[in-house]
mmCIF file with all atom_site columns, C-alpha atoms in Angstrom:
data_model
loop_
_atom_site.group_PDB
_atom_site.id
_atom_site.type_symbol
_atom_site.label_atom_id
_atom_site.label_alt_id
_atom_site.label_comp_id
_atom_site.label_asym_id
_atom_site.label_entity_id
_atom_site.label_seq_id
_atom_site.pdbx_PDB_ins_code
_atom_site.Cartn_x
_atom_site.Cartn_y
_atom_site.Cartn_z
_atom_site.occupancy
_atom_site.B_iso_or_equiv
_atom_site.pdbx_formal_charge
_atom_site.auth_seq_id
_atom_site.auth_comp_id
_atom_site.auth_asym_id
_atom_site.auth_atom_id
_atom_site.pdbx_PDB_model_num
ATOM 1   C CA . MET A 1 1   ? 0.000   0.000  0.000   1.00 0.00 ? 10  MET A CA 1
ATOM 2   C CA . ALA A 1 2   ? 1.455   3.367  -1.020  1.00 0.00 ? 11  ALA A CA 1
ATOM 3   C CA . SER A 1 3   ? 1.909   5.921  1.719   1.00 0.00 ? 12  SER A CA 1
ATOM 4   C CA . SER A 1 4   ? 0.558   9.426  1.410   1.00 0.00 ? 13  SER A CA 1
ATOM 5   C CA . SER A 1 5   ? 3.194   12.079 0.783   1.00 0.00 ? 14  SER A CA 1
ATOM 6   C CA . ALA A 1 6   ? 1.176   14.769 2.563   1.00 0.00 ? 15  ALA A CA 1
ATOM 7   C CA . ALA A 1 7   ? 0.863   14.887 6.339   1.00 0.00 ? 16  ALA A CA 1
ATOM 8   C CA . PRO A 1 8   ? -2.746  14.662 7.577   1.00 0.00 ? 17  PRO A CA 1
ATOM 9   C CA . GLY A 1 9   ? -2.399  17.862 9.564   1.00 0.00 ? 18  GLY A CA 1
ATOM 10  C CA . ALA A 1 10  ? -1.143  19.806 6.579   1.00 0.00 ? 19  ALA A CA 1
ATOM 11  C CA . PHE A 1 11  ? -3.998  18.500 4.435   1.00 0.00 ? 20  PHE A CA 1
ATOM 12  C CA . ILE A 1 12  ? -6.632  19.485 7.014   1.00 0.00 ? 21  ILE A CA 1
ATOM 13  C CA . GLN A 1 13  ? -5.144  22.955 7.438   1.00 0.00 ? 22  GLN A CA 1
ATOM 14  C CA . GLN A 1 14  ? -5.094  23.419 3.672   1.00 0.00 ? 23  GLN A CA 1
ATOM 15  C CA . GLN A 1 15  ? -8.739  22.353 3.368   1.00 0.00 ? 24  GLN A CA 1
ATOM 16  C CA . ASN A 1 16  ? -9.759  24.715 6.170   1.00 0.00 ? 25  ASN A CA 1
ATOM 17  C CA . LEU A 1 17  ? -7.920  27.552 4.437   1.00 0.00 ? 26  LEU A CA 1
ATOM 18  C CA . VAL A 1 18  ? -9.743  26.870 1.175   1.00 0.00 ? 27  VAL A CA 1
ATOM 19  C CA . GLU A 1 19  ? -13.095 26.957 3.000   1.00 0.00 ? 28  GLU A CA 1
ATOM 20  C CA . GLN A 1 20  ? -12.170 30.234 4.690   1.00 0.00 ? 29  GLN A CA 1
ATOM 21  C CA . VAL A 1 21  ? -11.260 31.817 1.369   1.00 0.00 ? 30  VAL A CA 1
ATOM 22  C CA . ALA A 1 22  ? -14.468 30.437 -0.169  1.00 0.00 ? 31  ALA A CA 1
ATOM 23  C CA . ASP A 1 23  ? -16.510 31.931 2.683   1.00 0.00 ? 32  ASP A CA 1
ATOM 24  C CA . TYR A 1 24  ? -14.795 35.289 2.199   1.00 0.00 ? 33  TYR A CA 1
ATOM 25  C CA . LEU A 1 25  ? -15.489 35.286 -1.545  1.00 0.00 ? 34  LEU A CA 1
ATOM 26  C CA . THR A 1 26  ? -19.100 34.230 -1.002  1.00 0.00 ? 35  THR A CA 1
ATOM 27  C CA . GLN A 1 27  ? -19.724 37.117 1.382   1.00 0.00 ? 36  GLN A CA 1
ATOM 28  C CA . ALA A 1 28  ? -17.937 39.546 -0.941  1.00 0.00 ? 37  ALA A CA 1
ATOM 29  C CA . ILE A 1 29  ? -20.203 38.474 -3.805  1.00 0.00 ? 38  ILE A CA 1
ATOM 30  C CA . ILE A 1 30  ? -23.350 38.715 -1.665  1.00 0.00 ? 39  ILE A CA 1
ATOM 31  C CA . GLN A 1 31  ? -22.329 42.192 -0.509  1.00 0.00 ? 40  GLN A CA 1
ATOM 32  C CA . GLN A 1 32  ? -21.648 43.086 -4.164  1.00 0.00 ? 41  GLN A CA 1
ATOM 33  C CA . HIS A 1 33  ? -18.000 43.922 -3.645  1.00 0.00 ? 42  HIS A CA 1
ATOM 34  C CA . PHE A 1 34  ? -17.616 41.777 -6.751  1.00 0.00 ? 43  PHE A CA 1
ATOM 35  C CA . LEU A 1 35  ? -20.315 42.413 -9.340  1.00 0.00 ? 44  LEU A CA 1
ATOM 36  C CA . PRO A 1 36  ? -21.831 39.950 -11.844 1.00 0.00 ? 45  PRO A CA 1
ATOM 37  C CA . GLY A 1 37  ? -19.427 39.489 -14.740 1.00 0.00 ? 46  GLY A CA 1
ATOM 38  C CA . GLU A 1 38  ? -16.435 40.863 -12.826 1.00 0.00 ? 47  GLU A CA 1
ATOM 39  C CA . ARG A 1 39  ? -13.120 39.008 -13.103 1.00 0.00 ? 48  ARG A CA 1
ATOM 40  C CA . LEU A 1 40  ? -11.424 37.880 -9.888  1.00 0.00 ? 49  LEU A CA 1
ATOM 41  C CA . SER A 1 41  ? -7.676  38.401 -9.727  1.00 0.00 ? 50  SER A CA 1
ATOM 42  C CA . GLU A 1 42  ? -5.945  35.473 -8.038  1.00 0.00 ? 51  GLU A CA 1
ATOM 43  C CA . VAL A 1 43  ? -2.825  37.580 -7.552  1.00 0.00 ? 52  VAL A CA 1
ATOM 44  C CA . GLN A 1 44  ? -4.671  40.477 -5.912  1.00 0.00 ? 53  GLN A CA 1
ATOM 45  C CA . LEU A 1 45  ? -6.801  38.201 -3.731  1.00 0.00 ? 54  LEU A CA 1
ATOM 46  C CA . SER A 1 46  ? -3.757  36.258 -2.521  1.00 0.00 ? 55  SER A CA 1
ATOM 47  C CA . ARG A 1 47  ? -2.103  39.562 -1.586  1.00 0.00 ? 56  ARG A CA 1
ATOM 48  C CA . ASP A 1 48  ? -5.209  40.939 0.132   1.00 0.00 ? 57  ASP A CA 1
ATOM 49  C CA . LEU A 1 49  ? -5.800  37.748 2.121   1.00 0.00 ? 58  LEU A CA 1
ATOM 50  C CA . GLY A 1 50  ? -2.151  37.011 2.838   1.00 0.00 ? 59  GLY A CA 1
ATOM 51  C CA . VAL A 1 51  ? -2.260  33.505 1.369   1.00 0.00 ? 60  VAL A CA 1
ATOM 52  C CA . SER A 1 52  ? -0.710  31.774 -1.616  1.00 0.00 ? 61  SER A CA 1
ATOM 53  C CA . ARG A 1 53  ? -2.538  31.551 -4.925  1.00 0.00 ? 62  ARG A CA 1
ATOM 54  C CA . ALA A 1 54  ? -3.249  27.825 -4.488  1.00 0.00 ? 63  ALA A CA 1
ATOM 55  C CA . PRO A 1 55  ? -6.051  28.130 -1.861  1.00 0.00 ? 64  PRO A CA 1
ATOM 56  C CA . VAL A 1 56  ? -7.529  31.073 -3.783  1.00 0.00 ? 65  VAL A CA 1
ATOM 57  C CA . ARG A 1 57  ? -7.665  28.954 -6.937  1.00 0.00 ? 66  ARG A CA 1
ATOM 58  C CA . GLU A 1 58  ? -9.159  25.973 -5.074  1.00 0.00 ? 67  GLU A CA 1
ATOM 59  C CA . ALA A 1 59  ? -11.749 28.229 -3.410  1.00 0.00 ? 68  ALA A CA 1
ATOM 60  C CA . ALA A 1 60  ? -12.671 29.644 -6.816  1.00 0.00 ? 69  ALA A CA 1
ATOM 61  C CA . ARG A 1 61  ? -13.147 26.130 -8.162  1.00 0.00 ? 70  ARG A CA 1
ATOM 62  C CA . LEU A 1 62  ? -15.348 25.328 -5.179  1.00 0.00 ? 71  LEU A CA 1
ATOM 63  C CA . LEU A 1 63  ? -17.515 28.381 -5.834  1.00 0.00 ? 72  LEU A CA 1
ATOM 64  C CA . GLU A 1 64  ? -17.691 27.428 -9.495  1.00 0.00 ? 73  GLU A CA 1
ATOM 65  C CA . SER A 1 65  ? -19.174 24.074 -8.444  1.00 0.00 ? 74  SER A CA 1
ATOM 66  C CA . ARG A 1 66  ? -21.690 25.990 -6.321  1.00 0.00 ? 75  ARG A CA 1
ATOM 67  C CA . GLY A 1 67  ? -22.745 28.154 -9.244  1.00 0.00 ? 76  GLY A CA 1
ATOM 68  C CA . LEU A 1 68  ? -21.321 31.451 -7.997  1.00 0.00 ? 77  LEU A CA 1
ATOM 69  C CA . LEU A 1 69  ? -18.375 31.711 -10.371 1.00 0.00 ? 78  LEU A CA 1
ATOM 70  C CA . VAL A 1 70  ? -17.609 30.661 -13.929 1.00 0.00 ? 79  VAL A CA 1
ATOM 71  C CA . SER A 1 71  ? -14.182 29.932 -15.385 1.00 0.00 ? 80  SER A CA 1
ATOM 72  C CA . LYS A 1 72  ? -13.009 30.960 -18.839 1.00 0.00 ? 81  LYS A CA 1
ATOM 73  C CA . PRO A 1 73  ? -9.952  29.345 -20.466 1.00 0.00 ? 82  PRO A CA 1
ATOM 74  C CA . ARG A 1 74  ? -6.804  31.457 -20.087 1.00 0.00 ? 83  ARG A CA 1
ATOM 75  C CA . ARG A 1 75  ? -8.868  34.274 -18.558 1.00 0.00 ? 84  ARG A CA 1
ATOM 76  C CA . GLY A 1 76  ? -9.621  33.052 -15.040 1.00 0.00 ? 85  GLY A CA 1
ATOM 77  C CA . PHE A 1 77  ? -12.720 33.164 -12.851 1.00 0.00 ? 86  PHE A CA 1
ATOM 78  C CA . PHE A 1 78  ? -15.650 35.566 -13.153 1.00 0.00 ? 87  PHE A CA 1
ATOM 79  C CA . VAL A 1 79  ? -18.665 36.250 -10.940 1.00 0.00 ? 88  VAL A CA 1
ATOM 80  C CA . ARG A 1 80  ? -21.568 34.453 -12.551 1.00 0.00 ? 89  ARG A CA 1
ATOM 81  C CA . ALA A 1 81  ? -24.101 36.701 -14.262 1.00 0.00 ? 90  ALA A CA 1
ATOM 82  C CA . LEU A 1 82  ? -27.435 34.873 -14.439 1.00 0.00 ? 91  LEU A CA 1
ATOM 83  C CA . ASN A 1 83  ? -29.860 35.616 -17.245 1.00 0.00 ? 92  ASN A CA 1
ATOM 84  C CA . ALA A 1 84  ? -33.643 35.577 -16.947 1.00 0.00 ? 93  ALA A CA 1
ATOM 85  C CA . VAL A 1 85  ? -33.951 31.951 -18.099 1.00 0.00 ? 94  VAL A CA 1
ATOM 86  C CA . GLU A 1 86  ? -31.410 30.733 -15.529 1.00 0.00 ? 95  GLU A CA 1
ATOM 87  C CA . LEU A 1 87  ? -33.152 32.716 -12.798 1.00 0.00 ? 96  LEU A CA 1
ATOM 88  C CA . GLU A 1 88  ? -36.483 31.162 -13.746 1.00 0.00 ? 97  GLU A CA 1
ATOM 89  C CA . ASP A 1 89  ? -34.865 27.720 -13.541 1.00 0.00 ? 98  ASP A CA 1
ATOM 90  C CA . VAL A 1 90  ? -33.482 28.369 -10.052 1.00 0.00 ? 99  VAL A CA 1
ATOM 91  C CA . PHE A 1 91  ? -36.810 29.594 -8.702  1.00 0.00 ? 100 PHE A CA 1
ATOM 92  C CA . ASP A 1 92  ? -38.690 26.802 -10.472 1.00 0.00 ? 101 ASP A CA 1
ATOM 93  C CA . LEU A 1 93  ? -36.560 24.221 -8.668  1.00 0.00 ? 102 LEU A CA 1
ATOM 94  C CA . ARG A 1 94  ? -36.943 26.102 -5.397  1.00 0.00 ? 103 ARG A CA 1
ATOM 95  C CA . LEU A 1 95  ? -40.705 26.085 -5.804  1.00 0.00 ? 104 LEU A CA 1
ATOM 96  C CA . CYS A 1 96  ? -40.723 22.343 -6.448  1.00 0.00 ? 105 CYS A CA 1
ATOM 97  C CA . LEU A 1 97  ? -38.705 21.683 -3.288  1.00 0.00 ? 106 LEU A CA 1
ATOM 98  C CA . GLU A 1 98  ? -40.694 24.011 -1.049  1.00 0.00 ? 107 GLU A CA 1
ATOM 99  C CA . ARG A 1 99  ? -44.087 22.938 -2.330  1.00 0.00 ? 108 ARG A CA 1
ATOM 100 C CA . HIS A 1 100 ? -43.276 19.379 -1.329  1.00 0.00 ? 109 HIS A CA 1
ATOM 101 C CA . ALA A 1 101 ? -41.725 20.492 1.966   1.00 0.00 ? 110 ALA A CA 1
ATOM 102 C CA . ILE A 1 102 ? -44.679 22.596 3.081   1.00 0.00 ? 111 ILE A CA 1
ATOM 103 C CA . GLN A 1 103 ? -47.073 19.787 2.127   1.00 0.00 ? 112 GLN A CA 1
ATOM 104 C CA . ARG A 1 104 ? -45.132 17.336 4.321   1.00 0.00 ? 113 ARG A CA 1
ATOM 105 C CA . LEU A 1 105 ? -44.850 19.885 7.104   1.00 0.00 ? 114 LEU A CA 1
ATOM 106 C CA . SER A 1 106 ? -48.585 20.607 7.091   1.00 0.00 ? 115 SER A CA 1
ATOM 107 C CA . GLU A 1 107 ? -49.198 16.920 7.795   1.00 0.00 ? 116 GLU A CA 1
ATOM 108 C CA . ARG A 1 108 ? -46.880 16.864 10.816  1.00 0.00 ? 117 ARG A CA 1
ATOM 109 C CA . TYR A 1 109 ? -46.937 20.461 12.031  1.00 0.00 ? 118 TYR A CA 1
ATOM 110 C CA . SER A 1 110 ? -45.940 20.411 15.708  1.00 0.00 ? 119 SER A CA 1
ATOM 111 C CA . SER A 1 111 ? -45.784 23.000 18.442  1.00 0.00 ? 120 SER A CA 1
ATOM 112 C CA . ASP A 1 112 ? -41.978 22.797 18.298  1.00 0.00 ? 121 ASP A CA 1
ATOM 113 C CA . ALA A 1 113 ? -41.971 23.552 14.574  1.00 0.00 ? 122 ALA A CA 1
ATOM 114 C CA . GLU A 1 114 ? -44.442 26.415 15.013  1.00 0.00 ? 123 GLU A CA 1
ATOM 115 C CA . ARG A 1 115 ? -42.421 27.939 17.842  1.00 0.00 ? 124 ARG A CA 1
ATOM 116 C CA . ALA A 1 116 ? -39.115 27.688 15.947  1.00 0.00 ? 125 ALA A CA 1
ATOM 117 C CA . LEU A 1 117 ? -40.541 29.201 12.770  1.00 0.00 ? 126 LEU A CA 1
ATOM 118 C CA . LYS A 1 118 ? -42.224 32.076 14.605  1.00 0.00 ? 127 LYS A CA 1
ATOM 119 C CA . GLN A 1 119 ? -38.990 32.836 16.424  1.00 0.00 ? 128 GLN A CA 1
ATOM 120 C CA . GLN A 1 120 ? -37.111 32.845 13.122  1.00 0.00 ? 129 GLN A CA 1
ATOM 121 C CA . VAL A 1 121 ? -39.579 35.349 11.620  1.00 0.00 ? 130 VAL A CA 1
ATOM 122 C CA . GLU A 1 122 ? -38.871 37.623 14.596  1.00 0.00 ? 131 GLU A CA 1
ATOM 123 C CA . VAL A 1 123 ? -35.136 37.297 13.940  1.00 0.00 ? 132 VAL A CA 1
ATOM 124 C CA . LEU A 1 124 ? -35.774 38.104 10.280  1.00 0.00 ? 133 LEU A CA 1
ATOM 125 C CA . CYS A 1 125 ? -37.730 41.217 11.274  1.00 0.00 ? 134 CYS A CA 1
ATOM 126 C CA . GLU A 1 126 ? -34.794 42.363 13.420  1.00 0.00 ? 135 GLU A CA 1
ATOM 127 C CA . ALA A 1 127 ? -32.375 41.811 10.539  1.00 0.00 ? 136 ALA A CA 1
ATOM 128 C CA . THR A 1 128 ? -34.655 43.770 8.215   1.00 0.00 ? 137 THR A CA 1
ATOM 129 C CA . ALA A 1 129 ? -34.926 46.672 10.668  1.00 0.00 ? 138 ALA A CA 1
ATOM 130 C CA . SER A 1 130 ? -31.126 46.822 11.003  1.00 0.00 ? 139 SER A CA 1
ATOM 131 C CA . ASN A 1 131 ? -30.745 47.405 7.244   1.00 0.00 ? 140 ASN A CA 1
ATOM 132 C CA . ASP A 1 132 ? -28.149 44.621 7.119   1.00 0.00 ? 141 ASP A CA 1
ATOM 133 C CA . GLY A 1 133 ? -28.816 43.198 3.673   1.00 0.00 ? 142 GLY A CA 1
ATOM 134 C CA . THR A 1 134 ? -26.478 40.220 4.027   1.00 0.00 ? 143 THR A CA 1
ATOM 135 C CA . ARG A 1 135 ? -27.964 39.177 7.356   1.00 0.00 ? 144 ARG A CA 1
ATOM 136 C CA . ARG A 1 136 ? -31.488 39.583 6.004   1.00 0.00 ? 145 ARG A CA 1
ATOM 137 C CA . ILE A 1 137 ? -30.745 37.198 3.145   1.00 0.00 ? 146 ILE A CA 1
ATOM 138 C CA . GLU A 1 138 ? -29.266 34.632 5.531   1.00 0.00 ? 147 GLU A CA 1
ATOM 139 C CA . GLU A 1 139 ? -32.135 34.853 8.037   1.00 0.00 ? 148 GLU A CA 1
ATOM 140 C CA . ASP A 1 140 ? -34.674 34.613 5.220   1.00 0.00 ? 149 ASP A CA 1
ATOM 141 C CA . LEU A 1 141 ? -33.027 31.459 3.880   1.00 0.00 ? 150 LEU A CA 1
ATOM 142 C CA . GLN A 1 142 ? -32.756 30.095 7.424   1.00 0.00 ? 151 GLN A CA 1
ATOM 143 C CA . PHE A 1 143 ? -36.545 30.321 7.817   1.00 0.00 ? 152 PHE A CA 1
ATOM 144 C CA . HIS A 1 144 ? -37.039 28.221 4.713   1.00 0.00 ? 153 HIS A CA 1
ATOM 145 C CA . ARG A 1 145 ? -34.324 25.805 5.790   1.00 0.00 ? 154 ARG A CA 1
ATOM 146 C CA . LEU A 1 146 ? -36.106 25.335 9.128   1.00 0.00 ? 155 LEU A CA 1
ATOM 147 C CA . MET A 1 147 ? -39.361 24.716 7.317   1.00 0.00 ? 156 MET A CA 1
ATOM 148 C CA . ILE A 1 148 ? -37.748 21.987 5.235   1.00 0.00 ? 157 ILE A CA 1
ATOM 149 C CA . HIS A 1 149 ? -35.969 20.580 8.298   1.00 0.00 ? 158 HIS A CA 1
ATOM 150 C CA . TYR A 1 150 ? -39.252 20.115 10.139  1.00 0.00 ? 159 TYR A CA 1
ATOM 151 C CA . ALA A 1 151 ? -40.758 18.522 7.025   1.00 0.00 ? 160 ALA A CA 1
ATOM 152 C CA . GLY A 1 152 ? -38.645 15.538 7.993   1.00 0.00 ? 161 GLY A CA 1
ATOM 153 C CA . ASN A 1 153 ? -36.736 14.651 4.814   1.00 0.00 ? 162 ASN A CA 1
ATOM 154 C CA . GLU A 1 154 ? -32.960 15.039 5.120   1.00 0.00 ? 163 GLU A CA 1
ATOM 155 C CA . ARG A 1 155 ? -32.328 14.496 1.414   1.00 0.00 ? 164 ARG A CA 1
ATOM 156 C CA . LEU A 1 156 ? -34.789 17.256 0.612   1.00 0.00 ? 165 LEU A CA 1
ATOM 157 C CA . LEU A 1 157 ? -32.877 19.478 3.030   1.00 0.00 ? 166 LEU A CA 1
ATOM 158 C CA . ARG A 1 158 ? -29.557 18.663 1.370   1.00 0.00 ? 167 ARG A CA 1
ATOM 159 C CA . ALA A 1 159 ? -31.041 19.509 -2.025  1.00 0.00 ? 168 ALA A CA 1
ATOM 160 C CA . PHE A 1 160 ? -32.181 22.887 -0.680  1.00 0.00 ? 169 PHE A CA 1
ATOM 161 C CA . ASP A 1 161 ? -28.766 23.546 0.885   1.00 0.00 ? 170 ASP A CA 1
ATOM 162 C CA . GLY A 1 162 ? -27.169 22.945 -2.508  1.00 0.00 ? 171 GLY A CA 1
ATOM 163 C CA . LEU A 1 163 ? -29.557 25.393 -4.132  1.00 0.00 ? 172 LEU A CA 1
ATOM 164 C CA . THR A 1 164 ? -29.044 28.175 -1.573  1.00 0.00 ? 173 THR A CA 1
ATOM 165 C CA . HIS A 1 165 ? -25.666 29.123 -3.085  1.00 0.00 ? 174 HIS A CA 1
ATOM 166 C CA . GLU A 1 166 ? -27.377 30.128 -6.337  1.00 0.00 ? 175 GLU A CA 1
ATOM 167 C CA . LEU A 1 167 ? -30.313 31.633 -4.452  1.00 0.00 ? 176 LEU A CA 1
ATOM 168 C CA . ARG A 1 168 ? -27.951 34.031 -2.688  1.00 0.00 ? 177 ARG A CA 1
ATOM 169 C CA . LEU A 1 169 ? -26.608 35.109 -6.041  1.00 0.00 ? 178 LEU A CA 1
ATOM 170 C CA . CYS A 1 170 ? -30.138 35.556 -7.403  1.00 0.00 ? 179 CYS A CA 1
ATOM 171 C CA . ILE A 1 171 ? -31.181 37.765 -4.502  1.00 0.00 ? 180 ILE A CA 1
ATOM 172 C CA . THR A 1 172 ? -28.100 39.975 -4.762  1.00 0.00 ? 181 THR A CA 1
ATOM 173 C CA . LEU A 1 173 ? -29.025 40.906 -8.327  1.00 0.00 ? 182 LEU A CA 1
ATOM 174 C CA . ILE A 1 174 ? -31.599 43.337 -6.915  1.00 0.00 ? 183 ILE A CA 1
ATOM 175 C CA . THR A 1 175 ? -31.608 45.648 -3.916  1.00 0.00 ? 184 THR A CA 1
ATOM 176 C CA . LYS A 1 176 ? -34.808 44.199 -2.482  1.00 0.00 ? 185 LYS A CA 1
ATOM 177 C CA . THR A 1 177 ? -37.289 41.402 -3.140  1.00 0.00 ? 186 THR A CA 1
ATOM 178 C CA . HIS A 1 178 ? -40.306 43.169 -1.677  1.00 0.00 ? 187 HIS A CA 1
ATOM 179 C CA . GLU A 1 179 ? -41.662 46.684 -2.056  1.00 0.00 ? 188 GLU A CA 1
ATOM 180 C CA . ALA A 1 180 ? -41.221 47.511 1.635   1.00 0.00 ? 189 ALA A CA 1
ATOM 181 C CA . PRO A 1 181 ? -39.269 45.850 4.472   1.00 0.00 ? 190 PRO A CA 1
ATOM 182 C CA . ASP A 1 182 ? -42.352 45.063 6.545   1.00 0.00 ? 191 ASP A CA 1
ATOM 183 C CA . THR A 1 183 ? -43.820 42.991 3.709   1.00 0.00 ? 192 THR A CA 1
ATOM 184 C CA . ILE A 1 184 ? -40.975 40.505 4.238   1.00 0.00 ? 193 ILE A CA 1
ATOM 185 C CA . ALA A 1 185 ? -42.280 39.695 7.708   1.00 0.00 ? 194 ALA A CA 1
ATOM 186 C CA . THR A 1 186 ? -45.882 39.748 6.513   1.00 0.00 ? 195 THR A CA 1
ATOM 187 C CA . SER A 1 187 ? -45.177 37.245 3.744   1.00 0.00 ? 196 SER A CA 1
ATOM 188 C CA . HIS A 1 188 ? -43.621 34.799 6.204   1.00 0.00 ? 197 HIS A CA 1
ATOM 189 C CA . PHE A 1 189 ? -46.475 35.186 8.670   1.00 0.00 ? 198 PHE A CA 1
ATOM 190 C CA . LYS A 1 190 ? -48.810 34.185 5.835   1.00 0.00 ? 199 LYS A CA 1
ATOM 191 C CA . LEU A 1 191 ? -46.882 30.948 5.511   1.00 0.00 ? 200 LEU A CA 1
ATOM 192 C CA . LEU A 1 192 ? -47.299 30.346 9.242   1.00 0.00 ? 201 LEU A CA 1
ATOM 193 C CA . ASP A 1 193 ? -51.023 31.077 8.995   1.00 0.00 ? 202 ASP A CA 1
ATOM 194 C CA . ALA A 1 194 ? -51.368 28.578 6.163   1.00 0.00 ? 203 ALA A CA 1
ATOM 195 C CA . LEU A 1 195 ? -49.494 25.908 8.118   1.00 0.00 ? 204 LEU A CA 1
ATOM 196 C CA . GLY A 1 196 ? -51.607 26.614 11.184  1.00 0.00 ? 205 GLY A CA 1
ATOM 197 C CA . SER A 1 197 ? -54.791 26.110 9.172   1.00 0.00 ? 206 SER A CA 1
ATOM 198 C CA . GLY A 1 198 ? -53.823 22.517 8.438   1.00 0.00 ? 207 GLY A CA 1
ATOM 199 C CA . ARG A 1 199 ? -55.117 22.900 4.866   1.00 0.00 ? 208 ARG A CA 1
ATOM 200 C CA . SER A 1 200 ? -52.752 21.640 2.185   1.00 0.00 ? 209 SER A CA 1
ATOM 201 C CA . GLU A 1 201 ? -54.406 23.863 -0.453  1.00 0.00 ? 210 GLU A CA 1
ATOM 202 C CA . ALA A 1 202 ? -53.776 26.968 1.662   1.00 0.00 ? 211 ALA A CA 1
ATOM 203 C CA . CYS A 1 203 ? -50.143 25.937 2.148   1.00 0.00 ? 212 CYS A CA 1
ATOM 204 C CA . ARG A 1 204 ? -49.579 25.469 -1.572  1.00 0.00 ? 213 ARG A CA 1
ATOM 205 C CA . GLU A 1 205 ? -51.193 28.810 -2.409  1.00 0.00 ? 214 GLU A CA 1
ATOM 206 C CA . ALA A 1 206 ? -49.109 30.558 0.252   1.00 0.00 ? 215 ALA A CA 1
ATOM 207 C CA . ILE A 1 207 ? -45.766 29.134 -0.907  1.00 0.00 ? 216 ILE A CA 1
ATOM 208 C CA . ASP A 1 208 ? -46.617 29.746 -4.579  1.00 0.00 ? 217 ASP A CA 1
ATOM 209 C CA . TYR A 1 209 ? -47.334 33.400 -3.842  1.00 0.00 ? 218 TYR A CA 1
ATOM 210 C CA . HIS A 1 210 ? -44.367 33.827 -1.490  1.00 0.00 ? 219 HIS A CA 1
ATOM 211 C CA . ILE A 1 211 ? -41.758 32.483 -3.900  1.00 0.00 ? 220 ILE A CA 1
ATOM 212 C CA . GLY A 1 212 ? -43.555 33.956 -6.912  1.00 0.00 ? 221 GLY A CA 1
ATOM 213 C CA . VAL A 1 213 ? -43.165 37.504 -5.570  1.00 0.00 ? 222 VAL A CA 1
ATOM 214 C CA . ALA A 1 214 ? -39.410 37.088 -5.092  1.00 0.00 ? 223 ALA A CA 1
ATOM 215 C CA . ARG A 1 215 ? -39.057 35.412 -8.495  1.00 0.00 ? 224 ARG A CA 1
ATOM 216 C CA . ASP A 1 216 ? -40.962 38.150 -10.319 1.00 0.00 ? 225 ASP A CA 1
ATOM 217 C CA . PHE A 1 217 ? -38.885 40.937 -8.722  1.00 0.00 ? 226 PHE A CA 1
ATOM 218 C CA . VAL A 1 218 ? -35.588 39.197 -9.501  1.00 0.00 ? 227 VAL A CA 1
ATOM 219 C CA . VAL A 1 219 ? -36.468 38.244 -13.083 1.00 0.00 ? 228 VAL A CA 1
ATOM 220 C CA . SER A 1 220 ? -37.936 41.670 -13.889 1.00 0.00 ? 229 SER A CA 1
ATOM 221 C CA . SER A 1 221 ? -34.820 43.382 -12.505 1.00 0.00 ? 230 SER A CA 1
ATOM 222 C CA . VAL A 1 222 ? -32.621 41.438 -14.928 1.00 0.00 ? 231 VAL A CA 1
ATOM 223 C CA . GLY A 1 223 ? -34.876 42.359 -17.834 1.00 0.00 ? 232 GLY A CA 1
ATOM 224 C CA . GLU A 1 224 ? -34.685 46.090 -17.103 1.00 0.00 ? 233 GLU A CA 1
#
């Protein structure tokens, strides 16, 4: 059996460094420090972060697999610029996942699930009031992740987690997904009301409207 040439500790440290760089780039893209279509300079990033080019390149490849970056031969990595068709595809898949999740959740809606979701809406309201756009996006996605978690299908949750990388990019293409901040909280309370009713039809209508509003704002913003 051949022995590994790399020490386990060095490998783990390298992997952690790649994840840290990937997290930094993800936040920079969400906060629009890097705009759609913009080229990322490996040299400049390695200087700014105080690391070699290798972890920057590996982090870029990781974000490419997550749909946040695209690579072009001999030109490097660019922030992905989604067109209207791609945006429609992302939200179509999201709707499929969340329709099924809310249906399952309506059949097993517990006091624990209700309490956790209500608390998360309150956290989302706080994030909205603070005008912290990045935190608002994360708390919004966390509400939907909790909803899918309580639906009781771990594979469904993993599918949603994979999609959230592109969802973040979709949301950053516009400055807001609702006409006024308080409508964000209102739209989530409508989901809670539908779940509390125990009616599957009400749940489907609520999730269709909720995701449809965000989709329409994002898609229309790209078309303008």
